[in-house]
Amino acid sequence: MSEKREHLYKILVIGELGVGKTSIIKRYVHQFFSQHYRATIGVDFALKVINWDADTLVRLQLWDIAGQERFGNMTRVYYKEAVGAFVVFDVTRASTFEAVQKWKNDLDGKVQLADGTPIPCVLLANKCDQTKEGLVANAAQMDDYCGERGFARWFETSAKENVNIDEAARFLVTRILANDRALAYDDAAAAGGVAAGDRVRLGSGGGAGAGGTEKKGGCCS
């Protein structure tokens, strides 16, 4: 039997202070929720291992970026080699939604895929178990908003009630894997038609383990 193909992907979780980024990560990774998290200082990390299918193991390195970090100079370092992102806002505080575009612009300006395109980004409307404020109350308008601003999709989520956390993550990982396959195909074509599955690609920096398929230079998609 062949060994599973392993991937290691860096995913950013960004958004304003207090929108529930840490709660989302804790729910997704540990199936745990608490009302009593202290504000993240700088950046925190978590690892999620997914048996994606019979042949694929995916390791997600989730970077929990503090809400105030957009105003500093460190986000370029934090964003480096990321291949996907969640931008999170709090449906009960319209001001956190108003900041979403600033986070998206910051992200797009500091990290791209190898072909220069933005990394796939999913918008999370968190705390959906509570009363909503603003545009998020209109699903059609939210669809338009995401399409116009380059978000791959949006999900209403609740870390407290465990709503759509796994679904949003699975959607993002599906996009990342599709980008990885497309990149491998392009690299194979550039190399003279060698089948992508016949090539061993070694990542750098936060690269995958043996047999992984991250692109050269660390930023895979």
Tab-separated table of N, CA and C in Angstrom, residues 27-163:
chain	number	residue	atom	x	y	z
A	27	ARG	N	-12.608	25.807	19.069
A	27	ARG	CA	-13.726	24.932	18.732
A	27	ARG	C	-13.325	23.960	17.630
A	28	TYR	N	-12.661	24.475	16.602
A	28	TYR	CA	-12.291	23.650	15.453
A	28	TYR	C	-11.240	22.601	15.809
A	29	VAL	N	-10.231	22.996	16.561
A	29	VAL	CA	-9.116	22.103	16.849
A	29	VAL	C	-9.410	21.181	18.023
A	30	HIS	N	-10.013	21.727	19.089
A	30	HIS	CA	-10.176	20.969	20.338
A	30	HIS	C	-11.622	20.646	20.685
A	31	GLN	N	-12.588	21.124	19.859
A	31	GLN	CA	-14.006	20.940	20.161
A	31	GLN	C	-14.329	21.466	21.558
A	32	PHE	N	-13.833	22.670	21.817
A	32	PHE	CA	-13.945	23.262	23.142
A	32	PHE	C	-14.360	24.717	23.007
A	33	PHE	N	-15.207	25.183	23.945
A	33	PHE	CA	-15.593	26.595	23.963
A	33	PHE	C	-15.571	27.120	25.391
A	34	SER	N	-15.085	28.339	25.534
A	34	SER	CA	-15.081	29.000	26.832
A	34	SER	C	-15.460	30.463	26.633
A	35	GLN	N	-16.142	31.026	27.607
A	35	GLN	CA	-16.485	32.449	27.574
A	35	GLN	C	-15.321	33.318	28.054
A	36	HIS	N	-14.241	32.689	28.515
A	36	HIS	CA	-13.238	33.434	29.281
A	36	HIS	C	-11.850	33.352	28.655
A	37	TYR	N	-11.735	33.784	27.411
A	37	TYR	CA	-10.412	33.895	26.799
A	37	TYR	C	-9.869	35.301	27.007
A	38	ARG	N	-8.586	35.384	27.278
A	38	ARG	CA	-7.930	36.679	27.306
A	38	ARG	C	-7.559	37.074	25.882
A	39	ALA	N	-7.475	38.362	25.620
A	39	ALA	CA	-7.142	38.838	24.280
A	39	ALA	C	-5.779	38.301	23.857
A	40	THR	N	-5.714	37.830	22.618
A	40	THR	CA	-4.449	37.354	22.073
A	40	THR	C	-3.472	38.512	21.938
A	41	ILE	N	-2.234	38.271	22.356
A	41	ILE	CA	-1.173	39.261	22.212
A	41	ILE	C	-0.244	38.792	21.092
A	42	GLY	N	-0.118	39.599	20.042
A	42	GLY	CA	0.755	39.220	18.935
A	42	GLY	C	0.133	38.134	18.085
A	43	VAL	N	0.609	36.904	18.256
A	43	VAL	CA	0.105	35.800	17.447
A	43	VAL	C	0.151	34.519	18.261
A	44	ASP	N	-0.827	33.642	18.034
A	44	ASP	CA	-0.852	32.337	18.669
A	44	ASP	C	-1.016	31.293	17.562
A	45	PHE	N	-0.764	30.034	17.900
A	45	PHE	CA	-0.765	28.982	16.891
A	45	PHE	C	-1.567	27.779	17.371
A	46	ALA	N	-2.109	27.032	16.421
A	46	ALA	CA	-2.744	25.747	16.721
A	46	ALA	C	-2.580	24.848	15.503
A	47	LEU	N	-2.566	23.550	15.732
A	47	LEU	CA	-2.399	22.579	14.646
A	47	LEU	C	-3.610	21.660	14.580
A	48	LYS	N	-4.168	21.524	13.398
A	48	LYS	CA	-5.293	20.618	13.148
A	48	LYS	C	-4.861	19.592	12.109
A	49	VAL	N	-5.016	18.313	12.438
A	49	VAL	CA	-4.659	17.237	11.522
A	49	VAL	C	-5.937	16.609	10.983
A	50	ILE	N	-6.021	16.516	9.652
A	50	ILE	CA	-7.231	16.018	8.999
A	50	ILE	C	-6.881	14.843	8.103
A	51	ASN	N	-7.529	13.710	8.323
A	51	ASN	CA	-7.456	12.608	7.357
A	51	ASN	C	-8.435	12.937	6.235
A	52	TRP	N	-7.929	13.626	5.210
A	52	TRP	CA	-8.792	14.200	4.190
A	52	TRP	C	-9.507	13.124	3.384
A	53	ASP	N	-8.739	12.142	2.919
A	53	ASP	CA	-9.315	10.977	2.245
A	53	ASP	C	-8.343	9.821	2.425
A	54	ALA	N	-8.582	8.717	1.729
A	54	ALA	CA	-7.762	7.522	1.929
A	54	ALA	C	-6.298	7.752	1.591
A	55	ASP	N	-6.017	8.737	0.749
A	55	ASP	CA	-4.656	8.953	0.264
A	55	ASP	C	-4.026	10.256	0.753
A	56	THR	N	-4.755	11.058	1.520
A	56	THR	CA	-4.296	12.415	1.810
A	56	THR	C	-4.434	12.760	3.287
A	57	LEU	N	-3.335	13.241	3.863
A	57	LEU	CA	-3.329	13.767	5.222
A	57	LEU	C	-3.016	15.255	5.149
A	58	VAL	N	-3.872	16.070	5.768
A	58	VAL	CA	-3.684	17.521	5.741
A	58	VAL	C	-3.431	18.019	7.163
A	59	ARG	N	-2.349	18.769	7.310
A	59	ARG	CA	-2.050	19.422	8.582
A	59	ARG	C	-2.243	20.924	8.387
A	60	LEU	N	-3.096	21.507	9.207
A	60	LEU	CA	-3.352	22.943	9.127
A	60	LEU	C	-2.673	23.635	10.297
A	61	GLN	N	-1.801	24.581	9.974
A	61	GLN	CA	-1.184	25.419	10.989
A	61	GLN	C	-1.975	26.725	11.025
A	62	LEU	N	-2.777	26.886	12.060
A	62	LEU	CA	-3.678	28.031	12.178
A	62	LEU	C	-3.005	29.138	12.977
A	63	TRP	N	-2.875	30.288	12.351
A	63	TRP	CA	-2.237	31.442	12.993
A	63	TRP	C	-3.321	32.408	13.450
A	64	ASP	N	-3.424	32.570	14.749
A	64	ASP	CA	-4.408	33.449	15.393
A	64	ASP	C	-3.748	34.812	15.584
A	65	ILE	N	-4.078	35.762	14.690
A	65	ILE	CA	-3.434	37.070	14.690
A	65	ILE	C	-4.240	38.043	15.554
A	66	ALA	N	-3.585	38.692	16.498
A	66	ALA	CA	-4.278	39.622	17.404
A	66	ALA	C	-4.947	40.745	16.623
A	67	GLY	N	-6.106	41.184	17.116
A	67	GLY	CA	-6.902	42.180	16.407
A	67	GLY	C	-6.213	43.502	16.183
A	68	GLN	N	-5.318	43.868	17.101
A	68	GLN	CA	-4.644	45.157	16.960
A	68	GLN	C	-3.441	45.099	16.029
A	69	GLU	N	-3.068	43.908	15.536
A	69	GLU	CA	-1.829	43.776	14.779
A	69	GLU	C	-1.880	44.446	13.406
A	70	ARG	N	-3.079	44.703	12.883
A	70	ARG	CA	-3.148	45.358	11.573
A	70	ARG	C	-2.487	46.737	11.608
A	71	PHE	N	-2.407	47.304	12.785
A	71	PHE	CA	-1.844	48.648	12.903
A	71	PHE	C	-0.329	48.631	13.099
A	72	GLY	N	0.255	47.435	13.197
A	72	GLY	CA	1.695	47.309	13.370
A	72	GLY	C	2.381	46.903	12.085
A	73	ASN	N	3.670	46.665	12.189
A	73	ASN	CA	4.458	46.305	11.022
A	73	ASN	C	4.767	44.820	10.955
A	74	MET	N	4.286	44.056	11.927
A	74	MET	CA	4.648	42.642	11.987
A	74	MET	C	3.784	41.743	11.120
A	75	THR	N	2.660	42.237	10.630
A	75	THR	CA	1.765	41.339	9.896
A	75	THR	C	2.417	40.772	8.648
A	76	ARG	N	3.323	41.502	8.019
A	76	ARG	CA	4.004	40.953	6.842
A	76	ARG	C	4.773	39.690	7.204
A	77	VAL	N	5.385	39.696	8.387
A	77	VAL	CA	6.103	38.511	8.859
A	77	VAL	C	5.111	37.400	9.189
A	78	TYR	N	4.023	37.758	9.875
A	78	TYR	CA	3.026	36.760	10.246
A	78	TYR	C	2.371	36.125	9.017
A	79	TYR	N	2.127	36.921	7.990
A	79	TYR	CA	1.412	36.440	6.809
A	79	TYR	C	2.276	35.579	5.898
A	80	LYS	N	3.585	35.670	6.021
A	80	LYS	CA	4.496	35.008	5.091
A	80	LYS	C	4.205	33.517	4.969
A	81	GLU	N	4.118	33.046	3.728
A	81	GLU	CA	3.916	31.636	3.376
A	81	GLU	C	2.517	31.115	3.668
A	82	ALA	N	1.590	31.980	4.037
A	82	ALA	CA	0.201	31.533	4.220
A	82	ALA	C	-0.405	31.175	2.863
A	83	VAL	N	-1.313	30.202	2.869
A	83	VAL	CA	-1.956	29.759	1.631
A	83	VAL	C	-3.474	29.922	1.674
A	84	GLY	N	-3.976	30.418	2.794
A	84	GLY	CA	-5.408	30.646	2.925
A	84	GLY	C	-5.666	31.470	4.170
A	85	ALA	N	-6.858	32.057	4.252
A	85	ALA	CA	-7.161	32.915	5.407
A	85	ALA	C	-8.651	32.942	5.696
A	86	PHE	N	-8.950	33.146	6.969
A	86	PHE	CA	-10.289	33.515	7.414
A	86	PHE	C	-10.229	34.952	7.919
A	87	VAL	N	-11.151	35.782	7.456
A	87	VAL	CA	-11.367	37.094	8.061
A	87	VAL	C	-12.652	36.986	8.868
A	88	VAL	N	-12.585	37.349	10.134
A	88	VAL	CA	-13.696	37.138	11.065
A	88	VAL	C	-14.249	38.490	11.520
A	89	PHE	N	-15.585	38.586	11.574
A	89	PHE	CA	-16.208	39.733	12.224
A	89	PHE	C	-17.330	39.252	13.133
A	90	ASP	N	-17.778	40.137	13.996
A	90	ASP	CA	-18.802	39.839	15.004
A	90	ASP	C	-20.135	40.400	14.501
A	91	VAL	N	-21.113	39.537	14.284
A	91	VAL	CA	-22.388	39.985	13.715
A	91	VAL	C	-23.141	40.940	14.633
A	92	THR	N	-22.764	41.000	15.904
A	92	THR	CA	-23.438	41.897	16.851
A	92	THR	C	-22.795	43.276	16.896
A	93	ARG	N	-21.669	43.459	16.221
A	93	ARG	CA	-20.965	44.747	16.235
A	93	ARG	C	-20.654	45.167	14.801
A	94	ALA	N	-21.445	46.067	14.268
A	94	ALA	CA	-21.295	46.490	12.879
A	94	ALA	C	-19.910	47.067	12.601
A	95	SER	N	-19.283	47.658	13.605
A	95	SER	CA	-17.958	48.261	13.407
A	95	SER	C	-16.916	47.222	13.009
A	96	THR	N	-17.094	45.982	13.478
A	96	THR	CA	-16.122	44.938	13.115
A	96	THR	C	-16.297	44.507	11.669
A	97	PHE	N	-17.523	44.626	11.153
A	97	PHE	CA	-17.747	44.344	9.732
A	97	PHE	C	-17.154	45.458	8.872
A	98	GLU	N	-17.261	46.680	9.351
A	98	GLU	CA	-16.711	47.809	8.604
A	98	GLU	C	-15.195	47.699	8.445
A	99	ALA	N	-14.546	46.994	9.369
A	99	ALA	CA	-13.095	46.827	9.317
A	99	ALA	C	-12.665	45.664	8.427
A	100	VAL	N	-13.607	44.855	7.970
A	100	VAL	CA	-13.283	43.659	7.188
A	100	VAL	C	-12.465	43.999	5.942
A	101	GLN	N	-12.879	45.024	5.217
A	101	GLN	CA	-12.181	45.357	3.976
A	101	GLN	C	-10.744	45.798	4.236
A	102	LYS	N	-10.524	46.462	5.368
A	102	LYS	CA	-9.165	46.875	5.703
A	102	LYS	C	-8.273	45.656	5.947
A	103	TRP	N	-8.822	44.667	6.620
A	103	TRP	CA	-8.059	43.438	6.833
A	103	TRP	C	-7.793	42.725	5.508
A	104	LYS	N	-8.801	42.681	4.651
A	104	LYS	CA	-8.626	42.012	3.355
A	104	LYS	C	-7.577	42.737	2.509
A	105	ASN	N	-7.608	44.058	2.506
A	105	ASN	CA	-6.620	44.829	1.746
A	105	ASN	C	-5.220	44.604	2.296
A	106	ASP	N	-5.109	44.570	3.625
A	106	ASP	CA	-3.820	44.325	4.261
A	106	ASP	C	-3.285	42.954	3.872
A	107	LEU	N	-4.169	41.961	3.890
A	107	LEU	CA	-3.800	40.593	3.520
A	107	LEU	C	-3.325	40.536	2.072
A	108	ASP	N	-4.119	41.068	1.154
A	108	ASP	CA	-3.792	40.990	-0.269
A	108	ASP	C	-2.510	41.746	-0.600
A	109	GLY	N	-2.211	42.776	0.186
A	109	GLY	CA	-1.020	43.562	-0.072
A	109	GLY	C	0.262	42.928	0.444
A	110	LYS	N	0.130	41.903	1.285
A	110	LYS	CA	1.316	41.344	1.948
A	110	LYS	C	1.603	39.880	1.640
A	111	VAL	N	0.646	39.173	1.061
A	111	VAL	CA	0.901	37.767	0.717
A	111	VAL	C	0.104	37.402	-0.517
A	112	GLN	N	0.749	36.685	-1.439
A	112	GLN	CA	0.101	36.209	-2.654
A	112	GLN	C	0.554	34.776	-2.931
A	113	LEU	N	-0.178	34.119	-3.819
A	113	LEU	CA	0.240	32.817	-4.307
A	113	LEU	C	1.424	32.989	-5.262
A	114	ALA	N	2.018	31.875	-5.670
A	114	ALA	CA	3.188	31.927	-6.536
A	114	ALA	C	2.905	32.630	-7.852
A	115	ASP	N	1.654	32.580	-8.315
A	115	ASP	CA	1.311	33.226	-9.585
A	115	ASP	C	0.904	34.681	-9.406
A	116	GLY	N	1.026	35.196	-8.169
A	116	GLY	CA	0.716	36.590	-7.909
A	116	GLY	C	-0.729	36.887	-7.564
A	117	THR	N	-1.583	35.868	-7.540
A	117	THR	CA	-2.989	36.068	-7.206
A	117	THR	C	-3.176	36.019	-5.691
A	118	PRO	N	-4.268	36.616	-5.177
A	118	PRO	CA	-4.510	36.587	-3.733
A	118	PRO	C	-4.724	35.164	-3.225
A	119	ILE	N	-4.355	34.930	-1.976
A	119	ILE	CA	-4.645	33.629	-1.378
A	119	ILE	C	-6.157	33.526	-1.133
A	120	PRO	N	-6.730	32.319	-1.212
A	120	PRO	CA	-8.167	32.186	-0.973
A	120	PRO	C	-8.529	32.630	0.443
A	121	CYS	N	-9.600	33.397	0.537
A	121	CYS	CA	-9.989	34.001	1.812
A	121	CYS	C	-11.490	33.820	2.019
A	122	VAL	N	-11.863	33.315	3.187
A	122	VAL	CA	-13.262	33.069	3.543
A	122	VAL	C	-13.651	34.034	4.661
A	123	LEU	N	-14.812	34.642	4.521
A	123	LEU	CA	-15.328	35.588	5.510
A	123	LEU	C	-16.236	34.853	6.493
A	124	LEU	N	-15.970	35.006	7.788
A	124	LEU	CA	-16.767	34.351	8.823
A	124	LEU	C	-17.563	35.394	9.608
A	125	ALA	N	-18.885	35.276	9.540
A	125	ALA	CA	-19.792	36.146	10.303
A	125	ALA	C	-20.069	35.440	11.628
A	126	ASN	N	-19.241	35.716	12.609
A	126	ASN	CA	-19.251	34.938	13.848
A	126	ASN	C	-20.274	35.461	14.859
A	127	LYS	N	-20.602	34.592	15.814
A	127	LYS	CA	-21.591	34.837	16.875
A	127	LYS	C	-23.006	34.919	16.290
A	128	CYS	N	-23.277	34.069	15.296
A	128	CYS	CA	-24.582	34.093	14.625
A	128	CYS	C	-25.705	33.588	15.512
A	129	ASP	N	-25.377	33.075	16.695
A	129	ASP	CA	-26.414	32.686	17.655
A	129	ASP	C	-27.007	33.905	18.360
A	130	GLN	N	-26.453	35.096	18.081
A	130	GLN	CA	-26.938	36.321	18.696
A	130	GLN	C	-27.587	37.232	17.642
A	131	THR	N	-28.162	38.326	18.087
A	131	THR	CA	-28.860	39.250	17.192
A	131	THR	C	-27.874	39.945	16.255
A	132	LYS	N	-28.209	39.946	14.953
A	132	LYS	CA	-27.300	40.488	13.945
A	132	LYS	C	-27.508	41.984	13.756
A	133	GLU	N	-26.418	42.659	13.406
A	133	GLU	CA	-26.457	44.079	13.057
A	133	GLU	C	-25.970	44.265	11.622
A	134	GLY	N	-26.624	45.155	10.890
A	134	GLY	CA	-26.098	45.590	9.604
A	134	GLY	C	-26.326	44.624	8.449
A	135	LEU	N	-25.411	44.659	7.484
A	135	LEU	CA	-25.564	43.965	6.207
A	135	LEU	C	-25.706	42.461	6.355
A	136	VAL	N	-25.113	41.899	7.393
A	136	VAL	CA	-25.104	40.450	7.559
A	136	VAL	C	-26.507	39.869	7.694
A	137	ALA	N	-27.481	40.697	8.024
A	137	ALA	CA	-28.863	40.229	8.148
A	137	ALA	C	-29.484	39.932	6.783
A	138	ASN	N	-28.824	40.342	5.698
A	138	ASN	CA	-29.340	40.122	4.341
A	138	ASN	C	-28.369	39.234	3.584
A	139	ALA	N	-28.725	37.957	3.428
A	139	ALA	CA	-27.810	36.979	2.823
A	139	ALA	C	-27.459	37.337	1.380
A	140	ALA	N	-28.425	37.812	0.611
A	140	ALA	CA	-28.170	38.151	-0.790
A	140	ALA	C	-27.160	39.293	-0.895
A	141	GLN	N	-27.305	40.283	-0.042
A	141	GLN	CA	-26.357	41.393	-0.059
A	141	GLN	C	-24.974	40.947	0.394
A	142	MET	N	-24.908	40.015	1.323
A	142	MET	CA	-23.619	39.476	1.746
A	142	MET	C	-22.955	38.697	0.602
A	143	ASP	N	-23.747	37.963	-0.154
A	143	ASP	CA	-23.201	37.263	-1.325
A	143	ASP	C	-22.579	38.255	-2.301
A	144	ASP	N	-23.292	39.345	-2.560
A	144	ASP	CA	-22.790	40.380	-3.469
A	144	ASP	C	-21.513	41.013	-2.917
A	145	TYR	N	-21.534	41.304	-1.635
A	145	TYR	CA	-20.370	41.917	-0.984
A	145	TYR	C	-19.127	41.054	-1.168
A	146	CYS	N	-19.263	39.763	-0.922
A	146	CYS	CA	-18.117	38.857	-1.022
A	146	CYS	C	-17.632	38.731	-2.467
A	147	GLY	N	-18.578	38.663	-3.401
A	147	GLY	CA	-18.195	38.571	-4.803
A	147	GLY	C	-17.443	39.800	-5.283
A	148	GLU	N	-17.868	40.953	-4.830
A	148	GLU	CA	-17.244	42.205	-5.258
A	148	GLU	C	-15.875	42.416	-4.620
A	149	ARG	N	-15.655	41.852	-3.458
A	149	ARG	CA	-14.432	42.144	-2.704
A	149	ARG	C	-13.452	40.989	-2.646
A	150	GLY	N	-13.701	39.955	-3.423
A	150	GLY	CA	-12.705	38.907	-3.585
A	150	GLY	C	-12.688	37.831	-2.523
A	151	PHE	N	-13.759	37.711	-1.743
A	151	PHE	CA	-13.851	36.595	-0.806
A	151	PHE	C	-14.356	35.356	-1.527
A	152	ALA	N	-13.765	34.205	-1.206
A	152	ALA	CA	-14.178	32.968	-1.855
A	152	ALA	C	-15.614	32.591	-1.481
A	153	ARG	N	-16.003	32.920	-0.234
A	153	ARG	CA	-17.347	32.599	0.257
A	153	ARG	C	-17.475	33.185	1.657
A	154	TRP	N	-18.685	33.230	2.171
A	154	TRP	CA	-18.877	33.622	3.561
A	154	TRP	C	-19.732	32.595	4.268
A	155	PHE	N	-19.541	32.481	5.570
A	155	PHE	CA	-20.312	31.560	6.398
A	155	PHE	C	-20.737	32.280	7.676
A	156	GLU	N	-21.981	32.062	8.081
A	156	GLU	CA	-22.369	32.419	9.443
A	156	GLU	C	-21.826	31.342	10.365
A	157	THR	N	-21.132	31.755	11.426
A	157	THR	CA	-20.540	30.790	12.341
A	157	THR	C	-20.877	31.145	13.780
A	158	SER	N	-20.813	30.131	14.611
A	158	SER	CA	-20.914	30.327	16.058
A	158	SER	C	-19.963	29.338	16.719
A	159	ALA	N	-18.917	29.867	17.355
A	159	ALA	CA	-18.015	28.993	18.093
A	159	ALA	C	-18.735	28.401	19.297
A	160	LYS	N	-19.609	29.174	19.897
A	160	LYS	CA	-20.334	28.704	21.079
A	160	LYS	C	-21.231	27.518	20.746
A	161	GLU	N	-21.988	27.626	19.664
A	161	GLU	CA	-22.945	26.578	19.294
A	161	GLU	C	-22.385	25.610	18.255
A	162	ASN	N	-21.134	25.799	17.849
A	162	ASN	CA	-20.476	24.951	16.846
A	162	ASN	C	-21.241	24.937	15.530
A	163	VAL	N	-21.506	26.118	15.001
A	163	VAL	CA	-22.232	26.272	13.741
A	163	VAL	C	-21.254	26.617	12.619
